[in-house]
Amino acid sequence: MGETMSHEAFNQEVKVYKVWDKPTRLFHWINLGLVMVLIFIGMLMLFKGDIGISGLEAKIGLKKLHVWVGYLFAINLTIRLIWGVIGSHSARLSQLLPDLKGFSGYKAKLAKGESPQYLHHNPMGRLAIFAMMLLLVTIMLTGLVRAGTDIYYPPFGGAVSEYIAQPGVEGASIKPYDDTGVDAQKVAVLKPYKSLAGEVHVYSVYLLILMIVLHVAGVIVAEIKHQPGLVSAMISGNKPLTGPAEDEKQ
Ligand code: HEM
């Protein structure tokens, strides 16, 4: 019985395609690592009181560390977005837009018990990737605004500290969480923007965590039930298909 099954499996025509070029694969795994580290430091920042981290120095130190790792994340994401315009076919940003037309065919095949094969993401995967990319960009932009308004770090920190400095005071001499030389009225003008950036940043992170869980669950189900080789394709760039790809004209 086992032999027959494996025999059948060998008789199935398996074609291996090149997908996810090297920059795309590198982005994916670097992004995963940096996002995990940023979530970890972010959670330390949020719950520092509960775990016994106190004092202004520690608070500012955690923020600086978060922002330095945040820069690496922002650089990696920016390179990926540029690669999405100039890179190979499977890296293109158009591959990340939701494929609403493909949904009906996808669902119909699944309902019939078939396993539609995709060279890139299946329509569900594309929806998840699109949402995650939007969230990543939102988190990056609000993080940079918050870094500027909270601890006067680049790229906006220089302009912010110049703006809030009292007349005759050098912007560069302004220290985070220190009122010396600061114009309180101008700080009040910036406050709503700072708060908004902070709120959008944190809520986008919660949504991102939810999307990561859904994405990983979706990949595991698809890998086991419909299309083996999805995870290894993101490592090796080779994807085995046992039938025609739904998303490519062969
Ligand atoms: C996916 C990437 C990121 C994740 C998961 C993340 C996570 C978090 C979390 C959970 C917080 C809440 C901590 C708090 O409010 O006390 C936070 C705050 C913060 N994040 Fe991020 N972050 C990311 C990217 C960035 C980037 C790219 C920057 C800027 C370079 C940045 C700058 C900041 C700053 C300045 C705060 C402090 C806000 C405050 O204390 O009010 N973050 N981040």
Short mmCIF file of C-alpha atoms and ligand atoms in Angstrom, two decimals:
data_model
loop_
_atom_site.label_atom_id
_atom_site.label_comp_id
_atom_site.label_asym_id
_atom_site.label_seq_id
_atom_site.Cartn_x
_atom_site.Cartn_y
_atom_site.Cartn_z
CA MET A 1 0.00 0.00 0.00
CA GLY A 2 2.75 2.44 1.08
CA GLU A 3 4.83 1.44 -1.93
CA THR A 4 1.95 2.05 -4.35
CA MET A 5 1.38 5.49 -2.89
CA SER A 6 4.98 6.49 -3.18
CA HIS A 7 5.01 5.06 -6.69
CA GLU A 8 2.02 7.24 -7.58
CA ALA A 9 3.69 10.21 -6.02
CA PHE A 10 6.76 9.67 -8.22
CA ASN A 11 4.58 9.36 -11.30
CA GLN A 12 3.03 12.75 -10.65
CA GLU A 13 4.65 15.26 -12.91
CA VAL A 14 6.62 17.67 -10.75
CA LYS A 15 8.13 20.73 -12.37
CA VAL A 16 10.44 23.00 -10.43
CA TYR A 17 10.15 26.75 -11.06
CA LYS A 18 12.36 29.62 -10.01
CA VAL A 19 10.45 32.05 -7.79
CA TRP A 20 11.32 34.73 -5.23
CA ASP A 21 14.68 36.10 -6.39
CA LYS A 22 17.52 36.37 -3.88
CA PRO A 23 16.88 40.01 -2.77
CA THR A 24 13.21 39.14 -2.10
CA ARG A 25 14.14 36.07 -0.03
CA LEU A 26 16.78 38.02 1.88
CA PHE A 27 14.29 40.81 2.59
CA HIS A 28 11.74 38.29 3.86
CA TRP A 29 13.99 36.63 6.44
CA ILE A 30 15.79 39.83 7.53
CA ASN A 31 12.40 41.52 7.91
CA LEU A 32 11.08 38.62 9.98
CA GLY A 33 14.10 38.76 12.32
CA LEU A 34 14.02 42.54 12.74
CA VAL A 35 10.24 42.64 13.27
CA MET A 36 10.58 40.00 16.02
CA VAL A 37 13.36 42.00 17.72
CA LEU A 38 11.34 45.25 17.41
CA ILE A 39 8.22 43.60 18.85
CA PHE A 40 10.34 42.32 21.74
CA ILE A 41 11.92 45.74 22.51
CA GLY A 42 8.54 47.46 21.94
CA MET A 43 6.90 45.14 24.49
CA LEU A 44 9.72 45.85 26.97
CA MET A 45 8.97 49.56 26.46
CA LEU A 46 5.24 49.08 26.96
CA PHE A 47 5.46 46.83 30.01
CA LYS A 48 8.73 48.02 31.55
CA GLY A 49 6.97 48.97 34.82
CA ASP A 50 5.57 45.45 35.22
CA ILE A 51 8.96 43.82 34.78
CA GLY A 52 10.80 46.20 37.09
CA ILE A 53 12.59 48.43 34.56
CA SER A 54 12.44 51.97 35.97
CA GLY A 55 14.24 55.30 35.61
CA LEU A 56 14.46 57.84 32.81
CA GLU A 57 17.84 56.58 31.55
CA ALA A 58 16.53 53.05 31.05
CA LYS A 59 13.38 54.39 29.37
CA ILE A 60 15.33 56.54 26.92
CA GLY A 61 17.93 53.78 26.43
CA LEU A 62 15.23 51.31 25.36
CA LYS A 63 13.79 53.88 22.94
CA LYS A 64 17.21 54.54 21.39
CA LEU A 65 17.85 50.83 20.97
CA HIS A 66 14.39 50.37 19.42
CA VAL A 67 15.02 53.23 17.00
CA TRP A 68 18.47 51.93 15.93
CA VAL A 69 16.99 48.51 15.14
CA GLY A 70 14.06 50.42 13.57
CA TYR A 71 16.50 52.08 11.13
CA LEU A 72 17.74 48.66 9.97
CA PHE A 73 14.12 47.58 9.51
CA ALA A 74 13.32 50.82 7.61
CA ILE A 75 16.36 50.41 5.32
CA ASN A 76 15.46 46.77 4.57
CA LEU A 77 11.84 47.69 3.84
CA THR A 78 12.81 50.65 1.65
CA ILE A 79 15.20 48.48 -0.40
CA ARG A 80 12.38 45.93 -0.83
CA LEU A 81 9.98 48.62 -2.06
CA ILE A 82 12.57 49.87 -4.57
CA TRP A 83 13.22 46.26 -5.62
CA GLY A 84 9.46 45.93 -6.11
CA VAL A 85 9.79 48.47 -8.93
CA ILE A 86 13.09 47.43 -10.53
CA GLY A 87 13.38 43.74 -9.50
CA SER A 88 12.38 40.53 -11.24
CA HIS A 89 8.80 39.49 -12.03
CA SER A 90 8.05 37.70 -8.74
CA ALA A 91 9.41 40.64 -6.71
CA ARG A 92 7.15 43.21 -8.37
CA LEU A 93 4.82 45.26 -6.18
CA SER A 94 1.98 44.23 -8.54
CA GLN A 95 2.45 40.69 -7.14
CA LEU A 96 1.57 42.10 -3.72
CA LEU A 97 -1.74 43.71 -4.69
CA PRO A 98 -4.87 41.73 -3.76
CA ASP A 99 -6.00 39.34 -6.53
CA LEU A 100 -9.76 39.71 -6.04
CA LYS A 101 -10.58 38.16 -9.44
CA GLY A 102 -8.64 35.01 -8.63
CA PHE A 103 -10.67 34.35 -5.47
CA SER A 104 -13.74 32.71 -7.06
CA GLY A 105 -11.68 30.19 -9.03
CA TYR A 106 -9.53 29.47 -5.99
CA LYS A 107 -12.52 28.86 -3.72
CA ALA A 108 -14.35 26.78 -6.34
CA LYS A 109 -11.34 24.46 -6.75
CA LEU A 110 -10.91 24.08 -3.00
CA ALA A 111 -14.66 23.33 -2.63
CA LYS A 112 -14.28 20.54 -5.22
CA GLY A 113 -11.48 19.08 -3.12
CA GLU A 114 -8.80 20.06 -5.66
CA SER A 115 -5.47 21.68 -4.78
CA PRO A 116 -4.90 24.68 -7.06
CA GLN A 117 -1.17 25.34 -7.54
CA TYR A 118 0.34 28.82 -7.48
CA LEU A 119 3.74 30.01 -8.59
CA HIS A 120 3.49 33.04 -6.33
CA HIS A 121 0.97 33.66 -3.54
CA ASN A 122 -2.52 32.19 -3.67
CA PRO A 123 -5.28 34.89 -3.51
CA MET A 124 -5.58 34.49 0.26
CA GLY A 125 -1.80 34.83 0.68
CA ARG A 126 -1.78 37.94 -1.48
CA LEU A 127 -4.40 39.56 0.70
CA ALA A 128 -2.35 38.82 3.82
CA ILE A 129 0.90 40.09 2.23
CA PHE A 130 -0.81 43.26 0.99
CA ALA A 131 -2.18 43.99 4.49
CA MET A 132 1.21 43.26 6.09
CA MET A 133 3.09 45.49 3.64
CA LEU A 134 0.65 48.37 4.29
CA LEU A 135 1.09 47.88 8.04
CA LEU A 136 4.90 47.69 7.76
CA VAL A 137 5.03 50.96 5.81
CA THR A 138 2.63 52.64 8.29
CA ILE A 139 4.72 51.38 11.23
CA MET A 140 7.92 52.59 9.57
CA LEU A 141 6.57 56.11 8.88
CA THR A 142 4.91 56.60 12.28
CA GLY A 143 8.02 55.17 13.98
CA LEU A 144 10.23 57.70 12.20
CA VAL A 145 7.86 60.56 13.15
CA ARG A 146 7.80 59.35 16.74
CA ALA A 147 11.60 59.00 16.83
CA GLY A 148 11.84 62.64 15.70
CA THR A 149 9.25 64.06 18.10
CA ASP A 150 10.12 61.90 21.12
CA ILE A 151 13.92 61.66 21.22
CA TYR A 152 14.85 64.05 18.37
CA TYR A 153 16.40 61.35 16.21
CA PRO A 154 16.75 61.57 12.40
CA PRO A 155 15.33 62.12 9.88
CA PHE A 156 12.88 64.59 11.52
CA GLY A 157 14.53 65.12 14.93
CA GLY A 158 16.78 68.00 13.82
CA ALA A 159 13.85 70.04 12.50
CA VAL A 160 11.74 69.21 15.59
CA SER A 161 14.40 70.31 18.11
CA GLU A 162 15.09 73.50 16.08
CA TYR A 163 11.36 74.26 16.14
CA ILE A 164 10.80 73.73 19.89
CA ALA A 165 14.03 75.49 21.00
CA GLN A 166 13.53 78.85 22.74
CA PRO A 167 14.92 81.89 20.87
CA GLY A 168 18.72 81.93 21.13
CA VAL A 169 18.91 78.23 22.09
CA GLU A 170 20.63 75.75 19.72
CA GLY A 171 18.24 72.98 18.64
CA ALA A 172 21.09 70.48 18.95
CA SER A 173 21.42 71.26 22.68
CA ILE A 174 17.86 70.06 23.45
CA LYS A 175 17.82 66.70 25.28
CA PRO A 176 14.99 64.13 25.26
CA TYR A 177 12.67 64.37 28.28
CA ASP A 178 14.38 67.57 29.49
CA ASP A 179 12.59 70.95 29.42
CA THR A 180 15.78 73.03 29.44
CA GLY A 181 15.68 75.58 26.60
CA VAL A 182 12.35 74.29 25.32
CA ASP A 183 9.38 76.48 24.32
CA ALA A 184 6.40 74.82 26.05
CA GLN A 185 3.86 76.35 23.65
CA LYS A 186 5.58 74.91 20.61
CA VAL A 187 5.80 71.51 22.32
CA ALA A 188 2.02 71.77 22.84
CA VAL A 189 1.55 72.48 19.11
CA LEU A 190 3.45 69.28 18.22
CA LYS A 191 1.83 67.11 20.90
CA PRO A 192 -1.28 65.99 18.93
CA TYR A 193 0.88 64.86 15.98
CA LYS A 194 3.26 63.06 18.32
CA SER A 195 0.36 61.31 20.09
CA LEU A 196 -1.34 60.36 16.83
CA ALA A 197 1.90 58.88 15.45
CA GLY A 198 2.35 56.91 18.69
CA GLU A 199 -1.21 55.53 18.68
CA VAL A 200 -1.17 54.58 15.00
CA HIS A 201 2.28 52.97 15.52
CA VAL A 202 1.16 50.75 18.40
CA TYR A 203 -2.26 49.75 16.97
CA SER A 204 -0.65 48.92 13.61
CA VAL A 205 1.80 46.70 15.51
CA TYR A 206 -1.11 44.82 17.16
CA LEU A 207 -2.75 44.36 13.75
CA LEU A 208 0.60 43.22 12.30
CA ILE A 209 0.96 40.58 15.03
CA LEU A 210 -2.54 39.31 14.16
CA MET A 211 -1.65 39.23 10.44
CA ILE A 212 1.63 37.38 11.14
CA VAL A 213 -0.31 34.68 13.03
CA LEU A 214 -2.87 34.38 10.18
CA HIS A 215 -0.12 34.37 7.53
CA VAL A 216 1.89 31.63 9.25
CA ALA A 217 -1.28 29.56 9.87
CA GLY A 218 -2.29 29.98 6.21
CA VAL A 219 1.15 28.93 4.97
CA ILE A 220 1.15 25.83 7.21
CA VAL A 221 -2.34 24.74 6.05
CA ALA A 222 -1.51 25.38 2.37
CA GLU A 223 1.87 23.60 2.70
CA ILE A 224 0.34 20.49 4.28
CA LYS A 225 -2.98 20.26 2.43
CA HIS A 226 -2.50 21.80 -0.99
CA GLN A 227 0.96 22.76 -2.11
CA PRO A 228 4.04 21.23 -0.46
CA GLY A 229 7.25 23.25 -0.83
CA LEU A 230 6.00 26.76 -0.03
CA VAL A 231 8.31 27.32 2.92
CA SER A 232 11.39 25.83 1.26
CA ALA A 233 10.70 27.99 -1.83
CA MET A 234 11.19 31.09 0.34
CA ILE A 235 14.59 29.65 1.35
CA SER A 236 15.88 28.13 -1.91
CA GLY A 237 13.92 30.07 -4.54
CA ASN A 238 12.79 26.76 -6.12
CA LYS A 239 9.11 25.88 -6.11
CA PRO A 240 7.87 22.43 -7.18
CA LEU A 241 4.42 22.40 -8.82
CA THR A 242 2.41 19.24 -9.56
CA GLY A 243 0.12 20.95 -12.05
CA PRO A 244 -0.30 24.11 -14.08
CA ALA A 245 0.09 27.33 -12.11
CA GLU A 246 -3.17 29.22 -11.67
CA ASP A 247 -1.36 32.56 -11.66
CA GLU A 248 0.83 32.07 -14.76
CA LYS A 249 0.08 31.25 -18.36
CA GLN A 250 2.48 28.38 -19.14
C1 HEM B 1 7.68 46.27 12.61
C2 HEM B 1 8.49 47.17 13.17
C3 HEM B 1 8.20 47.78 14.52
C4 HEM B 1 7.56 47.24 15.60
C5 HEM B 1 6.96 45.84 15.73
C6 HEM B 1 7.52 48.26 16.63
C7 HEM B 1 6.94 48.10 17.88
C8 HEM B 1 6.75 49.11 18.79
C9 HEM B 1 5.96 49.03 19.99
C10 HEM B 1 5.19 47.78 20.45
C11 HEM B 1 6.04 50.23 20.60
C12 HEM B 1 5.29 50.62 21.86
C13 HEM B 1 6.12 51.01 22.95
C14 HEM B 1 5.58 52.23 23.67
O1 HEM B 1 4.71 52.96 23.15
O2 HEM B 1 6.06 52.47 24.77
C15 HEM B 1 6.88 51.09 19.80
C16 HEM B 1 7.22 52.40 20.11
C17 HEM B 1 8.11 53.16 19.39
N1 HEM B 1 8.65 52.85 18.16
FE1 HEM B 1 8.40 51.15 17.19
N2 HEM B 1 8.16 49.39 16.16
C18 HEM B 1 8.58 49.14 14.88
C19 HEM B 1 9.28 50.00 14.04
C20 HEM B 1 9.77 51.23 14.42
C21 HEM B 1 10.59 52.08 13.60
C22 HEM B 1 11.03 51.77 12.17
C23 HEM B 1 10.90 53.17 14.34
C24 HEM B 1 11.75 54.34 13.96
C25 HEM B 1 12.95 54.22 13.43
C26 HEM B 1 10.22 53.04 15.62
C27 HEM B 1 10.23 53.95 16.63
C28 HEM B 1 9.49 53.88 17.79
C29 HEM B 1 9.51 54.89 18.84
C30 HEM B 1 10.30 56.20 18.84
C31 HEM B 1 8.64 54.44 19.83
C32 HEM B 1 8.38 55.11 21.17
C33 HEM B 1 7.06 55.73 21.23
C34 HEM B 1 6.78 56.13 22.64
O3 HEM B 1 7.49 55.78 23.54
O4 HEM B 1 5.80 56.78 22.83
N3 HEM B 1 9.55 51.84 15.63
N4 HEM B 1 7.29 50.39 18.69
#
